[in-house]
Amino acid sequence: MLKLATILDNPGEPFANSRYRDPHELKSLGYNGIVLYETTGLSGIEDPSVVSSGEMQRWVRQQLDLVRQRVEQATKAGLDVYLAYDVLTLARDTVNAHVGAYSCLRRPGTLCPASEATLERTGKALEALLAALPGAVGVVLRFGDNDASRIPYLVGNDIYSPHCGRCSLLGRADRITLVLSHFHRLVVERLGKRLIARAWNVRPNGLHDSVELAQRVRDRLPGDEADDRFILSFKFTQTDFWRYQKWNAASLAFGKRPILYELQCQREFEGKGGIPNWQAPLWRDGCPESRDGNEPAGLSGVAGRVNFAGLWAWVRGGGWGGPFVNNESWIDANVCCVPALAEDPRADVAALAKNWINKRLGVKDPAAASALRDILTHSPGVVLKGFYIGPFARTKADPWHPNADWIQDDLVDAQAAWRIIQRLPDGVLDEVVQEKQSAVEQIDQDRAALQHALNDGNRAAIEPLLNTLQYADSLTQSLRDLLAGLIAYRRFGRSREPAASDLCRRRILSAQTNWTHHTQRHGALPGAASAFRESNFWTLTQKILAELG
């Protein structure tokens, strides 16, 4: 059973200070493998010398040396090592020297999925990388997304988007099977290593989210159906790591093909571990807001429906910004659960919570332990009500972007929130405020209970967590009052009644006050994450206040 872990370090962002960089730590938690995300930046590089820029070439050599050290450390700790690799990707200098061979016609910056030369050159680069890192047991291949555009010495793209005279006749199923067959021959058949193919696609209607496409691809995949040297990997959610998601239905369409599920312990759209956000109940039972009774909702029902190969945890990382977490305790609550759920998809989540509190936090006194269990139990509901607008998410025609990106990473976009409020029916506007108020009240109750349980014996563990709840409190109060103010503003625009104007002014001023507390005070508390940022918050709220007079 695979129990994989990875840390995603995004280019240009500070390295996360994490205990999980120590492979012995992961081994002690029950993980048996690690996926090195760093090798995405080495995709398409046969040798550092193919990069002509001296500065970039030095950086590539440094990355290769760093990865080599991490492979050795993980292997010595008893972990299998997998290398993350993006296709289609090649060195920019390689592409510039042979544009017609590798690129789409008249699109020199786009690699063509129909080009045999592109596949061959990308495969040779992967073979060279594996030769340079012989301790790696396999490859995690991504083909529906690509980080090359963020890295100056690479050219790359997913396989779905290019369309030219050469590749326009290739359908989605053709593109997938062409790539997977090529890399299966290389990695599994020729090199004798394991290939984990990520079904993920960054745009809708790819292998990850389309049951229809999964069914068409199923019988065209390479190798023996039950051979665990070739595994398909899916995020457990239907689309990205949001709420309002059913279990990934496309993953159920592959018969005896081994299936690996990806879990995100530091949820990128929900505060990145800066606030409590316990995922174990959602992994085991599915998202309660999306259950319909027709399909298995969580691991407890899914594991028996597929050839379950295990779990892959993103223990840190995901997304492209903050908040940046100083205390990873809430993340750790999720990280600790993954190996246990891989072994037993019906594991008792209450027992997992108790184990984390007693053994990892070292909190054993009953009052504090009880308060912490309640915080974990309440947190999925708090996050759902605090970070999403339920009446909007429930009426979306498709499952992508259920929060319409009004919150993304650490950015609150007030203008996006206003667009949502303008689109909602009158009859659901009060529910928007009520769900945010419910989140605020739960945080306040949980914080009071934990504060009451604080004592000299548990202060070192508890006090930073109290600060994260204070941080969460000012954030959710800001969101509540912003949305309430926008709703009142919408109603004032239609009624022009003084009462609506007064309510709008009070709510907007309260939102500004709470936002100031969050950004200038609570984001600086010991143990708290960096504060959220805003887009259009002050511009929009000041414009409204000026209009109200």
PDB file of C-alpha atoms in Angstrom, residues 389 392 402-406 415-424 429 490:
ATOM      1  CA  ILE A 389     -20.859  31.454  -0.196  1.00  0.00           C
ATOM      2  CA  PHE A 392     -23.871  30.627  -4.788  1.00  0.00           C
ATOM      3  CA  PRO A 402     -17.328  26.990  -6.285  1.00  0.00           C
ATOM      4  CA  ASN A 403     -16.207  30.194  -4.550  1.00  0.00           C
ATOM      5  CA  ALA A 404     -15.711  32.076  -7.851  1.00  0.00           C
ATOM      6  CA  ASP A 405     -12.212  32.974  -6.579  1.00  0.00           C
ATOM      7  CA  TRP A 406     -13.428  35.622  -4.171  1.00  0.00           C
ATOM      8  CA  GLN A 415     -14.977  43.054  -6.248  1.00  0.00           C
ATOM      9  CA  ALA A 416     -15.450  39.328  -6.930  1.00  0.00           C
ATOM     10  CA  ALA A 417     -17.577  39.104  -3.762  1.00  0.00           C
ATOM     11  CA  TRP A 418     -19.689  42.004  -4.996  1.00  0.00           C
ATOM     12  CA  ARG A 419     -20.237  40.281  -8.356  1.00  0.00           C
ATOM     13  CA  ILE A 420     -21.515  37.198  -6.514  1.00  0.00           C
ATOM     14  CA  ILE A 421     -23.850  39.253  -4.303  1.00  0.00           C
ATOM     15  CA  GLN A 422     -25.309  40.986  -7.345  1.00  0.00           C
ATOM     16  CA  ARG A 423     -26.109  37.640  -8.980  1.00  0.00           C
ATOM     17  CA  LEU A 424     -27.867  35.990  -6.045  1.00  0.00           C
ATOM     18  CA  LEU A 429     -29.132  37.004   0.748  1.00  0.00           C
ATOM     19  CA  ARG A 490     -27.475  46.260  -2.946  1.00  0.00           C
TER      20      ARG A 490
END
